[in-house]
Amino acid sequence: MLLKRYTGNLLLLILLFLLLAFFFLGDVFIPKAIDFSDYPMLHSVFVVFLGLFLESIPFLFLGAIASSFIQLFISEEIIQRMIPKRPLTAIFAAIAAALIIPVCECAIIPVVRRLIQKGVPVHAGVVLLVTAPILNVIVFGSTYYAFQNNPAILYGRIILCVLTAIIAGLFIHIFSTKDVVKEDKIELVQGHEHEIQPSRWTSFIDHTSQEFFMVGRYFIIGALFASVFQVFMDRSVMADIGQAPIKGTALMMGIAFVLSLCSSADAFVAASFSHSFLPGSILGFLVFGPMLDLKNVLIMMSCFKRSFVVTYVLLIFAVVFSLCLIAGGLISKGGF
């Protein structure tokens, strides 16, 4: 395990060095090393991808650092004491708790599982699942930076996240059972296991490097997909779908589910679609993606019972889809 830890730290340092070299010297060496003159479409993909990557990388680092700090220095018992037993009070307390838990949508799943096992109400756990990946400073900053000229997207993302949490929390409280957690003794979530380390700060560096590489690889895949999609997608087809509220919202939610981006950087990918899709569809991408994507559904299946996961997936999709259609109509009429 020591070899694994030091290898991760070494890779992190090498990546930092390469990023700095790429940032300051990339415009000099890359055009000479790669001749794009015969492949203009590939050149366009490279330019779009590079823009997304350079804009988002600081937020990926900040998200990894914040996640590591919460994981290692704030205990679950503190969070548990903050959440009361009364249903409505617990929902709003869980929303408030989400503000101090800036972890990715993968990391929050095992945390919520352990909190439920320790007595936190299931509906409060669902509220944390919904809100924690969105309601934090890192996501606020990245969304504001990506949509500086369209603040309605930032406000809409926050408002729709809170409304989804309240509706989902109340629904789960009324209709769901308390027995939702799989009683597996072995944690099945790869990438979020943390062994006892001799030093907390050594663990902090180790966790940060693992977190960064984990979310970074998903983001790179997502940014590449978005770049290819933008360059090669038939603009007339995209315009037809993007300007239809129902089809556009459903498509963007589907893209968010497949891309499985980290919420601290997904705003930059969403911004790359903003010229082709309506604001309601963009909100569908930004709100639905952190709550539900391909990778965190698989992680949920390892932590919770299948019936609960199916209920959660259908509920979140229906609520987010409906709210995004309403929000899109309000924005088009000058609301928000």
PDB file of N, CA and C in Angstrom, residues 93-162:
ATOM      1  N   ALA A  93     -32.361  20.556   7.384  1.00  0.00           N
ATOM      2  CA  ALA A  93     -31.063  20.397   8.032  1.00  0.00           C
ATOM      3  C   ALA A  93     -30.083  19.668   7.120  1.00  0.00           C
ATOM      4  N   ALA A  94     -30.582  18.680   6.370  1.00  0.00           N
ATOM      5  CA  ALA A  94     -29.725  17.963   5.431  1.00  0.00           C
ATOM      6  C   ALA A  94     -29.265  18.870   4.298  1.00  0.00           C
ATOM      7  N   ILE A  95     -30.146  19.763   3.855  1.00  0.00           N
ATOM      8  CA  ILE A  95     -29.751  20.735   2.822  1.00  0.00           C
ATOM      9  C   ILE A  95     -28.648  21.643   3.354  1.00  0.00           C
ATOM     10  N   ALA A  96     -28.790  22.076   4.604  1.00  0.00           N
ATOM     11  CA  ALA A  96     -27.747  22.913   5.218  1.00  0.00           C
ATOM     12  C   ALA A  96     -26.449  22.140   5.375  1.00  0.00           C
ATOM     13  N   ALA A  97     -26.549  20.856   5.748  1.00  0.00           N
ATOM     14  CA  ALA A  97     -25.348  20.039   5.904  1.00  0.00           C
ATOM     15  C   ALA A  97     -24.626  19.855   4.585  1.00  0.00           C
ATOM     16  N   ALA A  98     -25.390  19.811   3.486  1.00  0.00           N
ATOM     17  CA  ALA A  98     -24.774  19.632   2.169  1.00  0.00           C
ATOM     18  C   ALA A  98     -23.825  20.767   1.825  1.00  0.00           C
ATOM     19  N   LEU A  99     -24.078  21.942   2.397  1.00  0.00           N
ATOM     20  CA  LEU A  99     -23.219  23.096   2.118  1.00  0.00           C
ATOM     21  C   LEU A  99     -21.799  22.907   2.637  1.00  0.00           C
ATOM     22  N   ILE A 100     -21.618  22.017   3.624  1.00  0.00           N
ATOM     23  CA  ILE A 100     -20.268  21.808   4.174  1.00  0.00           C
ATOM     24  C   ILE A 100     -19.711  20.442   3.794  1.00  0.00           C
ATOM     25  N   ILE A 101     -20.337  19.792   2.801  1.00  0.00           N
ATOM     26  CA  ILE A 101     -19.843  18.479   2.368  1.00  0.00           C
ATOM     27  C   ILE A 101     -19.540  18.536   0.872  1.00  0.00           C
ATOM     28  N   PRO A 102     -18.519  19.285   0.465  1.00  0.00           N
ATOM     29  CA  PRO A 102     -18.220  19.406  -0.962  1.00  0.00           C
ATOM     30  C   PRO A 102     -17.499  18.182  -1.516  1.00  0.00           C
ATOM     31  N   VAL A 103     -18.222  17.064  -1.602  1.00  0.00           N
ATOM     32  CA  VAL A 103     -17.635  15.847  -2.145  1.00  0.00           C
ATOM     33  C   VAL A 103     -18.339  15.492  -3.445  1.00  0.00           C
ATOM     34  N   CYS A 104     -17.696  14.650  -4.247  1.00  0.00           N
ATOM     35  CA  CYS A 104     -18.269  14.270  -5.522  1.00  0.00           C
ATOM     36  C   CYS A 104     -19.450  13.344  -5.317  1.00  0.00           C
ATOM     37  N   GLU A 105     -20.227  13.140  -6.393  1.00  0.00           N
ATOM     38  CA  GLU A 105     -21.422  12.320  -6.295  1.00  0.00           C
ATOM     39  C   GLU A 105     -21.119  10.862  -5.997  1.00  0.00           C
ATOM     40  N   CYS A 106     -19.890  10.424  -6.263  1.00  0.00           N
ATOM     41  CA  CYS A 106     -19.502   9.055  -5.902  1.00  0.00           C
ATOM     42  C   CYS A 106     -19.182   8.968  -4.409  1.00  0.00           C
ATOM     43  N   ALA A 107     -18.450   9.947  -3.898  1.00  0.00           N
ATOM     44  CA  ALA A 107     -18.009   9.904  -2.502  1.00  0.00           C
ATOM     45  C   ALA A 107     -19.170  10.022  -1.534  1.00  0.00           C
ATOM     46  N   ILE A 108     -20.232  10.740  -1.920  1.00  0.00           N
ATOM     47  CA  ILE A 108     -21.325  10.969  -0.984  1.00  0.00           C
ATOM     48  C   ILE A 108     -22.143   9.696  -0.757  1.00  0.00           C
ATOM     49  N   ILE A 109     -22.119   8.765  -1.694  1.00  0.00           N
ATOM     50  CA  ILE A 109     -22.949   7.559  -1.580  1.00  0.00           C
ATOM     51  C   ILE A 109     -22.540   6.691  -0.392  1.00  0.00           C
ATOM     52  N   PRO A 110     -21.263   6.287  -0.262  1.00  0.00           N
ATOM     53  CA  PRO A 110     -20.896   5.512   0.923  1.00  0.00           C
ATOM     54  C   PRO A 110     -21.040   6.289   2.219  1.00  0.00           C
ATOM     55  N   VAL A 111     -20.860   7.612   2.180  1.00  0.00           N
ATOM     56  CA  VAL A 111     -21.040   8.426   3.380  1.00  0.00           C
ATOM     57  C   VAL A 111     -22.500   8.367   3.838  1.00  0.00           C
ATOM     58  N   VAL A 112     -23.427   8.533   2.890  1.00  0.00           N
ATOM     59  CA  VAL A 112     -24.851   8.481   3.229  1.00  0.00           C
ATOM     60  C   VAL A 112     -25.239   7.092   3.717  1.00  0.00           C
ATOM     61  N   ARG A 113     -24.685   6.078   3.116  1.00  0.00           N
ATOM     62  CA  ARG A 113     -24.968   4.715   3.569  1.00  0.00           C
ATOM     63  C   ARG A 113     -24.581   4.543   5.041  1.00  0.00           C
ATOM     64  N   ARG A 114     -23.394   5.017   5.406  1.00  0.00           N
ATOM     65  CA  ARG A 114     -22.942   4.870   6.789  1.00  0.00           C
ATOM     66  C   ARG A 114     -23.798   5.719   7.734  1.00  0.00           C
ATOM     67  N   LEU A 115     -24.207   6.909   7.289  1.00  0.00           N
ATOM     68  CA  LEU A 115     -25.050   7.763   8.125  1.00  0.00           C
ATOM     69  C   LEU A 115     -26.405   7.114   8.383  1.00  0.00           C
ATOM     70  N   ILE A 116     -26.988   6.492   7.353  1.00  0.00           N
ATOM     71  CA  ILE A 116     -28.274   5.804   7.531  1.00  0.00           C
ATOM     72  C   ILE A 116     -28.116   4.637   8.503  1.00  0.00           C
ATOM     73  N   GLN A 117     -27.002   3.924   8.387  1.00  0.00           N
ATOM     74  CA  GLN A 117     -26.754   2.816   9.304  1.00  0.00           C
ATOM     75  C   GLN A 117     -26.610   3.297  10.747  1.00  0.00           C
ATOM     76  N   LYS A 118     -26.174   4.549  10.926  1.00  0.00           N
ATOM     77  CA  LYS A 118     -25.994   5.109  12.264  1.00  0.00           C
ATOM     78  C   LYS A 118     -27.246   5.796  12.787  1.00  0.00           C
ATOM     79  N   GLY A 119     -28.340   5.773  12.014  1.00  0.00           N
ATOM     80  CA  GLY A 119     -29.596   6.300  12.516  1.00  0.00           C
ATOM     81  C   GLY A 119     -30.135   7.522  11.820  1.00  0.00           C
ATOM     82  N   VAL A 120     -29.427   8.074  10.841  1.00  0.00           N
ATOM     83  CA  VAL A 120     -29.955   9.221  10.097  1.00  0.00           C
ATOM     84  C   VAL A 120     -31.152   8.749   9.268  1.00  0.00           C
ATOM     85  N   PRO A 121     -32.287   9.480   9.280  1.00  0.00           N
ATOM     86  CA  PRO A 121     -33.469   9.066   8.507  1.00  0.00           C
ATOM     87  C   PRO A 121     -33.153   8.896   7.018  1.00  0.00           C
ATOM     88  N   VAL A 122     -33.822   7.935   6.390  1.00  0.00           N
ATOM     89  CA  VAL A 122     -33.556   7.644   4.976  1.00  0.00           C
ATOM     90  C   VAL A 122     -33.836   8.861   4.105  1.00  0.00           C
ATOM     91  N   HIS A 123     -34.928   9.566   4.388  1.00  0.00           N
ATOM     92  CA  HIS A 123     -35.265  10.721   3.542  1.00  0.00           C
ATOM     93  C   HIS A 123     -34.225  11.835   3.681  1.00  0.00           C
ATOM     94  N   ALA A 124     -33.622  11.972   4.854  1.00  0.00           N
ATOM     95  CA  ALA A 124     -32.540  12.956   5.015  1.00  0.00           C
ATOM     96  C   ALA A 124     -31.307  12.513   4.241  1.00  0.00           C
ATOM     97  N   GLY A 125     -31.037  11.207   4.220  1.00  0.00           N
ATOM     98  CA  GLY A 125     -29.930  10.698   3.420  1.00  0.00           C
ATOM     99  C   GLY A 125     -30.133  10.957   1.947  1.00  0.00           C
ATOM    100  N   VAL A 126     -31.377  10.801   1.472  1.00  0.00           N
ATOM    101  CA  VAL A 126     -31.680  11.082   0.067  1.00  0.00           C
ATOM    102  C   VAL A 126     -31.432  12.552  -0.248  1.00  0.00           C
ATOM    103  N   VAL A 127     -31.809  13.427   0.665  1.00  0.00           N
ATOM    104  CA  VAL A 127     -31.565  14.864   0.455  1.00  0.00           C
ATOM    105  C   VAL A 127     -30.066  15.131   0.326  1.00  0.00           C
ATOM    106  N   LEU A 128     -29.247  14.481   1.142  1.00  0.00           N
ATOM    107  CA  LEU A 128     -27.796  14.629   1.018  1.00  0.00           C
ATOM    108  C   LEU A 128     -27.291  14.102  -0.322  1.00  0.00           C
ATOM    109  N   LEU A 129     -27.830  12.971  -0.769  1.00  0.00           N
ATOM    110  CA  LEU A 129     -27.439  12.430  -2.067  1.00  0.00           C
ATOM    111  C   LEU A 129     -27.726  13.420  -3.190  1.00  0.00           C
ATOM    112  N   VAL A 130     -28.848  14.102  -3.078  1.00  0.00           N
ATOM    113  CA  VAL A 130     -29.279  15.026  -4.128  1.00  0.00           C
ATOM    114  C   VAL A 130     -28.497  16.332  -4.090  1.00  0.00           C
ATOM    115  N   THR A 131     -28.279  16.863  -2.891  1.00  0.00           N
ATOM    116  CA  THR A 131     -27.764  18.231  -2.776  1.00  0.00           C
ATOM    117  C   THR A 131     -26.243  18.343  -2.628  1.00  0.00           C
ATOM    118  N   ALA A 132     -25.608  17.373  -1.971  1.00  0.00           N
ATOM    119  CA  ALA A 132     -24.184  17.513  -1.661  1.00  0.00           C
ATOM    120  C   ALA A 132     -23.301  17.749  -2.889  1.00  0.00           C
ATOM    121  N   PRO A 133     -23.547  17.079  -4.035  1.00  0.00           N
ATOM    122  CA  PRO A 133     -22.670  17.321  -5.185  1.00  0.00           C
ATOM    123  C   PRO A 133     -22.860  18.687  -5.841  1.00  0.00           C
ATOM    124  N   ILE A 134     -23.940  19.409  -5.503  1.00  0.00           N
ATOM    125  CA  ILE A 134     -24.236  20.681  -6.178  1.00  0.00           C
ATOM    126  C   ILE A 134     -24.112  21.876  -5.246  1.00  0.00           C
ATOM    127  N   LEU A 135     -24.619  21.755  -4.013  1.00  0.00           N
ATOM    128  CA  LEU A 135     -24.664  22.910  -3.110  1.00  0.00           C
ATOM    129  C   LEU A 135     -23.356  23.064  -2.350  1.00  0.00           C
ATOM    130  N   ASN A 136     -22.315  23.460  -3.043  1.00  0.00           N
ATOM    131  CA  ASN A 136     -21.049  23.765  -2.380  1.00  0.00           C
ATOM    132  C   ASN A 136     -20.311  24.836  -3.157  1.00  0.00           C
ATOM    133  N   VAL A 137     -19.351  25.441  -2.497  1.00  0.00           N
ATOM    134  CA  VAL A 137     -18.654  26.608  -3.049  1.00  0.00           C
ATOM    135  C   VAL A 137     -17.955  26.280  -4.368  1.00  0.00           C
ATOM    136  N   ILE A 138     -17.376  25.090  -4.475  1.00  0.00           N
ATOM    137  CA  ILE A 138     -16.655  24.720  -5.684  1.00  0.00           C
ATOM    138  C   ILE A 138     -17.588  24.727  -6.890  1.00  0.00           C
ATOM    139  N   VAL A 139     -18.752  24.123  -6.739  1.00  0.00           N
ATOM    140  CA  VAL A 139     -19.703  24.065  -7.848  1.00  0.00           C
ATOM    141  C   VAL A 139     -20.281  25.443  -8.137  1.00  0.00           C
ATOM    142  N   PHE A 140     -20.546  26.229  -7.076  1.00  0.00           N
ATOM    143  CA  PHE A 140     -21.009  27.601  -7.291  1.00  0.00           C
ATOM    144  C   PHE A 140     -20.005  28.368  -8.159  1.00  0.00           C
ATOM    145  N   GLY A 141     -18.730  28.261  -7.788  1.00  0.00           N
ATOM    146  CA  GLY A 141     -17.697  28.998  -8.507  1.00  0.00           C
ATOM    147  C   GLY A 141     -17.555  28.558  -9.946  1.00  0.00           C
ATOM    148  N   SER A 142     -17.529  27.257 -10.181  1.00  0.00           N
ATOM    149  CA  SER A 142     -17.360  26.769 -11.552  1.00  0.00           C
ATOM    150  C   SER A 142     -18.558  27.123 -12.421  1.00  0.00           C
ATOM    151  N   THR A 143     -19.773  27.036 -11.863  1.00  0.00           N
ATOM    152  CA  THR A 143     -20.968  27.367 -12.639  1.00  0.00           C
ATOM    153  C   THR A 143     -21.014  28.858 -12.944  1.00  0.00           C
ATOM    154  N   TYR A 144     -20.669  29.687 -11.966  1.00  0.00           N
ATOM    155  CA  TYR A 144     -20.626  31.133 -12.199  1.00  0.00           C
ATOM    156  C   TYR A 144     -19.596  31.483 -13.271  1.00  0.00           C
ATOM    157  N   TYR A 145     -18.438  30.875 -13.188  1.00  0.00           N
ATOM    158  CA  TYR A 145     -17.374  31.165 -14.145  1.00  0.00           C
ATOM    159  C   TYR A 145     -17.773  30.724 -15.554  1.00  0.00           C
ATOM    160  N   ALA A 146     -18.420  29.566 -15.662  1.00  0.00           N
ATOM    161  CA  ALA A 146     -18.795  29.040 -16.972  1.00  0.00           C
ATOM    162  C   ALA A 146     -19.965  29.803 -17.591  1.00  0.00           C
ATOM    163  N   PHE A 147     -20.842  30.386 -16.737  1.00  0.00           N
ATOM    164  CA  PHE A 147     -22.033  31.079 -17.245  1.00  0.00           C
ATOM    165  C   PHE A 147     -22.075  32.523 -16.737  1.00  0.00           C
ATOM    166  N   GLN A 148     -20.973  33.221 -16.891  1.00  0.00           N
ATOM    167  CA  GLN A 148     -20.905  34.612 -16.419  1.00  0.00           C
ATOM    168  C   GLN A 148     -21.931  35.502 -17.107  1.00  0.00           C
ATOM    169  N   ASN A 149     -22.214  35.201 -18.355  1.00  0.00           N
ATOM    170  CA  ASN A 149     -23.162  36.022 -19.116  1.00  0.00           C
ATOM    171  C   ASN A 149     -24.597  35.521 -19.010  1.00  0.00           C
ATOM    172  N   ASN A 150     -24.827  34.503 -18.229  1.00  0.00           N
ATOM    173  CA  ASN A 150     -26.172  33.950 -18.077  1.00  0.00           C
ATOM    174  C   ASN A 150     -26.381  33.499 -16.633  1.00  0.00           C
ATOM    175  N   PRO A 151     -26.498  34.443 -15.705  1.00  0.00           N
ATOM    176  CA  PRO A 151     -26.612  34.088 -14.287  1.00  0.00           C
ATOM    177  C   PRO A 151     -27.863  33.281 -13.967  1.00  0.00           C
ATOM    178  N   ALA A 152     -28.867  33.303 -14.854  1.00  0.00           N
ATOM    179  CA  ALA A 152     -30.076  32.524 -14.598  1.00  0.00           C
ATOM    180  C   ALA A 152     -29.769  31.034 -14.493  1.00  0.00           C
ATOM    181  N   ILE A 153     -28.728  30.580 -15.190  1.00  0.00           N
ATOM    182  CA  ILE A 153     -28.351  29.174 -15.115  1.00  0.00           C
ATOM    183  C   ILE A 153     -27.838  28.836 -13.717  1.00  0.00           C
ATOM    184  N   LEU A 154     -27.014  29.722 -13.142  1.00  0.00           N
ATOM    185  CA  LEU A 154     -26.509  29.505 -11.785  1.00  0.00           C
ATOM    186  C   LEU A 154     -27.654  29.479 -10.772  1.00  0.00           C
ATOM    187  N   TYR A 155     -28.517  30.498 -10.826  1.00  0.00           N
ATOM    188  CA  TYR A 155     -29.639  30.553  -9.888  1.00  0.00           C
ATOM    189  C   TYR A 155     -30.562  29.357 -10.092  1.00  0.00           C
ATOM    190  N   GLY A 156     -30.820  29.041 -11.354  1.00  0.00           N
ATOM    191  CA  GLY A 156     -31.704  27.915 -11.648  1.00  0.00           C
ATOM    192  C   GLY A 156     -31.158  26.603 -11.141  1.00  0.00           C
ATOM    193  N   ARG A 157     -29.852  26.414 -11.261  1.00  0.00           N
ATOM    194  CA  ARG A 157     -29.248  25.167 -10.791  1.00  0.00           C
ATOM    195  C   ARG A 157     -29.426  24.999  -9.280  1.00  0.00           C
ATOM    196  N   ILE A 158     -29.221  26.077  -8.546  1.00  0.00           N
ATOM    197  CA  ILE A 158     -29.351  26.016  -7.089  1.00  0.00           C
ATOM    198  C   ILE A 158     -30.808  25.803  -6.679  1.00  0.00           C
ATOM    199  N   ILE A 159     -31.714  26.591  -7.277  1.00  0.00           N
ATOM    200  CA  ILE A 159     -33.127  26.511  -6.905  1.00  0.00           C
ATOM    201  C   ILE A 159     -33.700  25.136  -7.246  1.00  0.00           C
ATOM    202  N   LEU A 160     -33.400  24.641  -8.438  1.00  0.00           N
ATOM    203  CA  LEU A 160     -33.934  23.343  -8.844  1.00  0.00           C
ATOM    204  C   LEU A 160     -33.354  22.207  -8.003  1.00  0.00           C
ATOM    205  N   CYS A 161     -32.105  22.352  -7.586  1.00  0.00           N
ATOM    206  CA  CYS A 161     -31.502  21.349  -6.713  1.00  0.00           C
ATOM    207  C   CYS A 161     -32.240  21.291  -5.376  1.00  0.00           C
ATOM    208  N   VAL A 162     -32.513  22.449  -4.798  1.00  0.00           N
ATOM    209  CA  VAL A 162     -33.203  22.498  -3.499  1.00  0.00           C
ATOM    210  C   VAL A 162     -34.624  21.966  -3.630  1.00  0.00           C
TER     211      VAL A 162
END
